[in-house]
Tab-separated table of C-alpha atoms in Angstrom:
chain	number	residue	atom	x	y	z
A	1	UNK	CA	-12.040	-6.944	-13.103
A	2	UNK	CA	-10.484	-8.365	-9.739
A	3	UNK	CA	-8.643	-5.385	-7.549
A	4	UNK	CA	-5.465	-6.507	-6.161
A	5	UNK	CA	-5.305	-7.511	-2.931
A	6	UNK	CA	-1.843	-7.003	-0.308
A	7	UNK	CA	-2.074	-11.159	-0.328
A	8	UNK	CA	-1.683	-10.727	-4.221
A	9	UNK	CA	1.745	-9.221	-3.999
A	10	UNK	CA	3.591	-9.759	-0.259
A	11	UNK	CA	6.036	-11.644	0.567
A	12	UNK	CA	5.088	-14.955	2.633
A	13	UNK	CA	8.569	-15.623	3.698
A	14	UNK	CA	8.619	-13.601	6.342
A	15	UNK	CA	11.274	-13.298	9.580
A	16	UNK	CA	10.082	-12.475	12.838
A	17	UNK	CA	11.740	-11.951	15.975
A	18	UNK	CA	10.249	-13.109	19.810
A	19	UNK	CA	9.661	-10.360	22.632
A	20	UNK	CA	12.662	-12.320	23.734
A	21	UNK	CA	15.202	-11.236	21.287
A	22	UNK	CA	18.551	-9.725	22.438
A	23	UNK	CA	19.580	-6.099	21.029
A	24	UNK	CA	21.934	-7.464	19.061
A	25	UNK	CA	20.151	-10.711	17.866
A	26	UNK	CA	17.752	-7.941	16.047
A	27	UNK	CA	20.807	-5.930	14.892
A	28	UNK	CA	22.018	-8.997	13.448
A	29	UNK	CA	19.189	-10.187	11.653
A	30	UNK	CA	18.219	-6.582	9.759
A	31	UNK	CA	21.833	-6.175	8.582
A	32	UNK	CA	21.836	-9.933	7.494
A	33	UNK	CA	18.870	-9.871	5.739
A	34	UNK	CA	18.954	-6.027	4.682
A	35	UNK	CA	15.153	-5.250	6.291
A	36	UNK	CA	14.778	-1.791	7.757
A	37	UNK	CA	12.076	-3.342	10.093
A	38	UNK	CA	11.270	-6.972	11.768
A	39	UNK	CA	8.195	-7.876	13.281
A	40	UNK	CA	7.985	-8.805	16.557
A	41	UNK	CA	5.341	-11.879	17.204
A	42	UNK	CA	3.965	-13.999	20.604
A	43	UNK	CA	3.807	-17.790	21.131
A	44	UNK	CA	0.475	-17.327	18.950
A	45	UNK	CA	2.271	-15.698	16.032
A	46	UNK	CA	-0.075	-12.674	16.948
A	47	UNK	CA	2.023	-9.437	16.065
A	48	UNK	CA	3.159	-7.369	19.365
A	49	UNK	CA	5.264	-4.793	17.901
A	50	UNK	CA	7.790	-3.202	15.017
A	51	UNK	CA	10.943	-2.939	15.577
A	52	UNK	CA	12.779	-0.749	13.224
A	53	UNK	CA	16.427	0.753	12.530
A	54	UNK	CA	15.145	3.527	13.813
A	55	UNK	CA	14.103	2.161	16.913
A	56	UNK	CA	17.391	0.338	17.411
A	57	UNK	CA	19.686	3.980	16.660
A	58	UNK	CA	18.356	5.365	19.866
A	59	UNK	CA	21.482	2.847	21.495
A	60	UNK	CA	23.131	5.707	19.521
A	61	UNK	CA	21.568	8.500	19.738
A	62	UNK	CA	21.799	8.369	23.155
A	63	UNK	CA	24.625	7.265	24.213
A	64	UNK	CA	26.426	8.580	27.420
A	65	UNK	CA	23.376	10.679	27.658
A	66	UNK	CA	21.503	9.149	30.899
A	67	UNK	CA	20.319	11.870	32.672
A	68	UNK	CA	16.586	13.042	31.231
A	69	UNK	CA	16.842	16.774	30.042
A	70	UNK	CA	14.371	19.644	31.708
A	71	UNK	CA	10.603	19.747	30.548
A	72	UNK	CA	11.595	16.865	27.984
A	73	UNK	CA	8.029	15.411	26.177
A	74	UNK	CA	7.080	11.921	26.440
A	75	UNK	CA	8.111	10.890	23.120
A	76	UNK	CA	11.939	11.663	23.731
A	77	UNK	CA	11.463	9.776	27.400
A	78	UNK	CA	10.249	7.015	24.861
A	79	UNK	CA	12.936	7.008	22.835
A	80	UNK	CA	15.986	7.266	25.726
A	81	UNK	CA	13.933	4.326	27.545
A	82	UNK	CA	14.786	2.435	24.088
A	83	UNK	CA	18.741	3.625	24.083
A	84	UNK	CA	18.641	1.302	27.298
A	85	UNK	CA	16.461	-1.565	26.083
A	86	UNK	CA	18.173	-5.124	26.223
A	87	UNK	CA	15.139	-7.080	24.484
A	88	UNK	CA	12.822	-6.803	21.682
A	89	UNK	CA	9.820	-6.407	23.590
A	90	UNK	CA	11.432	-3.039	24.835
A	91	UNK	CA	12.959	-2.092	21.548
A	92	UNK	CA	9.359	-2.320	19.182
A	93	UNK	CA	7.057	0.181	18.668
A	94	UNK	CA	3.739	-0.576	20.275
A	95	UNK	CA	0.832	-0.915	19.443
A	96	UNK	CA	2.091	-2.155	15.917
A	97	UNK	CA	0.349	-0.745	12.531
A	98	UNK	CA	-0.670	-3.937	10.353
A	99	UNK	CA	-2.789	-4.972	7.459
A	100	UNK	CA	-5.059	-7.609	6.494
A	101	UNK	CA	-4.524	-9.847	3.376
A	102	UNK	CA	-7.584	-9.051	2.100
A	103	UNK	CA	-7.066	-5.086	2.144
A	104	UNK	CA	-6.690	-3.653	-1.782
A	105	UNK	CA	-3.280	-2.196	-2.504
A	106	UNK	CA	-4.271	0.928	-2.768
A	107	UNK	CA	-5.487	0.916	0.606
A	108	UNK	CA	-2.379	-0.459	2.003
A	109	UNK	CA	-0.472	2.536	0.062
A	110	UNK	CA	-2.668	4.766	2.123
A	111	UNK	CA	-2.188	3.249	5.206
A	112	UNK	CA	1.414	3.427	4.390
A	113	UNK	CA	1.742	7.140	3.683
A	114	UNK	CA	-0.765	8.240	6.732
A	115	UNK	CA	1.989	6.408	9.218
A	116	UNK	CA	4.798	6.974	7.567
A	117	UNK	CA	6.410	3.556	7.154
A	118	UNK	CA	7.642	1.584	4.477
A	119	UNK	CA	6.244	-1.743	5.444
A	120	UNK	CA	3.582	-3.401	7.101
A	121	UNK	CA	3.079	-6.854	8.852
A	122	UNK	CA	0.428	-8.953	7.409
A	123	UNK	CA	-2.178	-10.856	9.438
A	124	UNK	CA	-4.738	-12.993	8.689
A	125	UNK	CA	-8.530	-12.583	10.492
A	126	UNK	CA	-7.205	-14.525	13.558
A	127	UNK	CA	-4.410	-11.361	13.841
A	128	UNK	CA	-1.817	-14.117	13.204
A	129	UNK	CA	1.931	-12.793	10.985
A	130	UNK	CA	1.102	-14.724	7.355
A	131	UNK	CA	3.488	-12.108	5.393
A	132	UNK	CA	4.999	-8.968	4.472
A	133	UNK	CA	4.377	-6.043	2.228
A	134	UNK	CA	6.495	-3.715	1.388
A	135	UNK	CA	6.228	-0.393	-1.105
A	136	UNK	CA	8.158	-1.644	-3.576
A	137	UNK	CA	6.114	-5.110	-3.040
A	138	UNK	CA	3.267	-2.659	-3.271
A	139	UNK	CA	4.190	-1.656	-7.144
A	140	UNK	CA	4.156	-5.080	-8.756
A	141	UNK	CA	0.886	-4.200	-10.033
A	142	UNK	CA	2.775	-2.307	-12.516
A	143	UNK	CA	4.901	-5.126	-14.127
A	144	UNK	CA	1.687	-6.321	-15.311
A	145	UNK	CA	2.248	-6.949	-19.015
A	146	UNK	CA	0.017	-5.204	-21.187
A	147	UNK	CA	-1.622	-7.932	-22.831
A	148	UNK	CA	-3.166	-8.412	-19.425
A	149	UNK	CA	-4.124	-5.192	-18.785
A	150	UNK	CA	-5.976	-4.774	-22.312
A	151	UNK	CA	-7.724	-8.059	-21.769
A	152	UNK	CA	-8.487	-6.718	-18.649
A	153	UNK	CA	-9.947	-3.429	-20.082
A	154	UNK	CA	-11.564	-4.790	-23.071
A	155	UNK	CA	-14.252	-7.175	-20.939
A	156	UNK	CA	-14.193	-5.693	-17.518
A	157	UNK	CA	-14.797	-2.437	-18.744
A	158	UNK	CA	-15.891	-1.746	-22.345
A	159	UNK	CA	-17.537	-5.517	-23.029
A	160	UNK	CA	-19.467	-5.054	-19.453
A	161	UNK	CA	-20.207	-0.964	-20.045
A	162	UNK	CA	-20.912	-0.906	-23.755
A	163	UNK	CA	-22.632	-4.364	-24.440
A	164	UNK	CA	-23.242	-4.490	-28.178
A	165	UNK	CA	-21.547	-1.110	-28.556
A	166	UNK	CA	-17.990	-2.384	-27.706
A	167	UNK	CA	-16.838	-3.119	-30.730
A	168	UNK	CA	-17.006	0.165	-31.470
A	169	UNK	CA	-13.922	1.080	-28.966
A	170	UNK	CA	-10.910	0.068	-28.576
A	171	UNK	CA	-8.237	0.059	-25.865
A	172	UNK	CA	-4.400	0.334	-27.180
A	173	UNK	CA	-2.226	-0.116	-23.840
A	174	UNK	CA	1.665	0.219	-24.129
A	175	UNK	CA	3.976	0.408	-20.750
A	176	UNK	CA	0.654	0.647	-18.531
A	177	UNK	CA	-0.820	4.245	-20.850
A	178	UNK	CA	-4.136	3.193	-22.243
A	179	UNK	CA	-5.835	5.047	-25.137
A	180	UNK	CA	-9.185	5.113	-26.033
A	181	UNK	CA	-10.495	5.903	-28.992
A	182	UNK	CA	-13.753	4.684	-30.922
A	183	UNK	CA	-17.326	6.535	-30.426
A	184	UNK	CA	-19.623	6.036	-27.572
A	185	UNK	CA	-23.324	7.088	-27.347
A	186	UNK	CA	-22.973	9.875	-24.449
A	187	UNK	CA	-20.144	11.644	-22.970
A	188	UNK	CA	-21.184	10.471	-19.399
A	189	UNK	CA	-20.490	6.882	-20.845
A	190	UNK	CA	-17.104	7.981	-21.764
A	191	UNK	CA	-16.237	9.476	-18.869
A	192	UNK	CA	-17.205	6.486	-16.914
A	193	UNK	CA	-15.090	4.441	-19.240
A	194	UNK	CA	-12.021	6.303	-18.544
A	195	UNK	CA	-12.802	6.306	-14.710
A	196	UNK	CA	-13.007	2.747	-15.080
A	197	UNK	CA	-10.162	1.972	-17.050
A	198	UNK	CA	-7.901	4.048	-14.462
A	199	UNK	CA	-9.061	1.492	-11.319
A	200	UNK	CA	-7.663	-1.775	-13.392
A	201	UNK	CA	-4.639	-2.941	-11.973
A	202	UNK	CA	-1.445	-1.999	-13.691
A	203	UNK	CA	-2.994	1.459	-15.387
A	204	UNK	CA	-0.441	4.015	-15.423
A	205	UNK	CA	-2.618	6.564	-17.025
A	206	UNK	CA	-5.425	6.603	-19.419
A	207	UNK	CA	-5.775	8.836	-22.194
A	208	UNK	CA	-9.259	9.884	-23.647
A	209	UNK	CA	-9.586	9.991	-26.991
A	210	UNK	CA	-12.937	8.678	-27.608
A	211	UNK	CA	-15.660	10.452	-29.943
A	212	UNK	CA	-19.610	10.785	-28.366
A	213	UNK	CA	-22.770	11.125	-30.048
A	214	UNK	CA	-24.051	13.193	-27.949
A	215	UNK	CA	-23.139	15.406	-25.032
A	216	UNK	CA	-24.965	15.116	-21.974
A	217	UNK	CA	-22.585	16.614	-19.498
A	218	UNK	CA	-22.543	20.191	-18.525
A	219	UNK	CA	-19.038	21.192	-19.273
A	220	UNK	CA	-19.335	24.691	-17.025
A	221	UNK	CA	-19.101	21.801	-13.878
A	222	UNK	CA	-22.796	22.680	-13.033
A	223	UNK	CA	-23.970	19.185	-13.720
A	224	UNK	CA	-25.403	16.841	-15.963
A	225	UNK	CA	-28.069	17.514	-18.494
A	226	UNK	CA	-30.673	15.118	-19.148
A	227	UNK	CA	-32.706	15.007	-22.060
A	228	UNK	CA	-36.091	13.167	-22.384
């Protein structure tokens, strides 16, 4: 079983702007191309900054208003110095949060969530702009078909886990939802078997229904039993 990687599902197409870049050349190019952010990239293709709607509404937000307000914070001094900013080197958010092609998806997600955005820039080992990946980008693990994902299942997981006992099990998938049924020797086997079948690419869920000869789990949660 191969993970998916961010390299597996971003786009390589990507636009960038220069630190260059008027205000409204980066206006121009989100609406055109419907991004809610843009990249912003050196001579070396080495990512500087983000520049996002967000970044660009302070023009509006602050409009007329030039004159800094009483004990305001440093973030909303951040964000008036941006209502005034002519290029894109002013405009982007610095230093900019990026991702390695290499990094599994599920990382990226996390990376995603813990900074709140809804894309990140990705660079190769050099820290040079090679793509894009996006949430949605981010969920094309599960258009997987399910052929795939069973094939997947049947020798990553119960051919490698069960040996000559994986004939015994089989693994029905339909819209992502794997079942197992069959009988295994222990229930620690099973349970590793449904762990398992949850980290392969495209699972949506997996439901247990697999039989065990003999328990060797401590259902109160104190443990596991072994028996010699």
């Amino acid at each position: 079983m191969t993970a998916w990687k961010v390299d597996d599902v971003m786009t390589k197409a990507v636009v960038s702007v220069e630190p260059a870049a008027s205000y409204r050349e980066v206006v121009d190019l989100l609406i055109g191309h419907r991004f809610s952010a843009v990249p912003v990239v050196d001579e070396y293709q080495h990512v500087t900054g983000v520049i996002s709607e967000t970044d660009l509404l302070r023009k509006i937000e602050y409009a007329g208003d030039e004159q800094p307000r009483l004990f305001e914070g440093r973030r909303r001094r951040g964000e008036r110095a941006k209502a005034y900013a002519g290029t894109a080197a002013d405009l982007m958010s610095s230093p900019p949060v990026v991702v390695l092609s290499k990094t599994p998806i599920a990382a990226a997600a996390r990376l995603m969530d813990a900074e709140n955005v809804k894309r990140l820039p990705v660079v190769d080992d050099l820290g040079r702009l090679i793509g894009i990946v996006s949430r949605g980008d981010l969920l094309k693990v599960h258009l997987r078909p399910d052929g795939e994902i069973s094939a997947d299942i049947n020798e990553s997981v119960l051919d490698a886990l069960l040996h000559e006992g994986a004939d015994q099990v089989s693994a029905a998938v339909d819209g992502g939802v794997v079942r197992l049924t069959g009988e295994v020797d222990r229930r620690s086997t099973a349970n590793l078997a449904v762990r398992l079948a949850r980290q392969v690419p495209g699972v949506v869920e997996v439901i247990d229904k697999l039989q065990v000869a003999f328990e060797d789990t401590d259902t109160t949660g104190a443990g596991v039993f072994y028996v010699a």
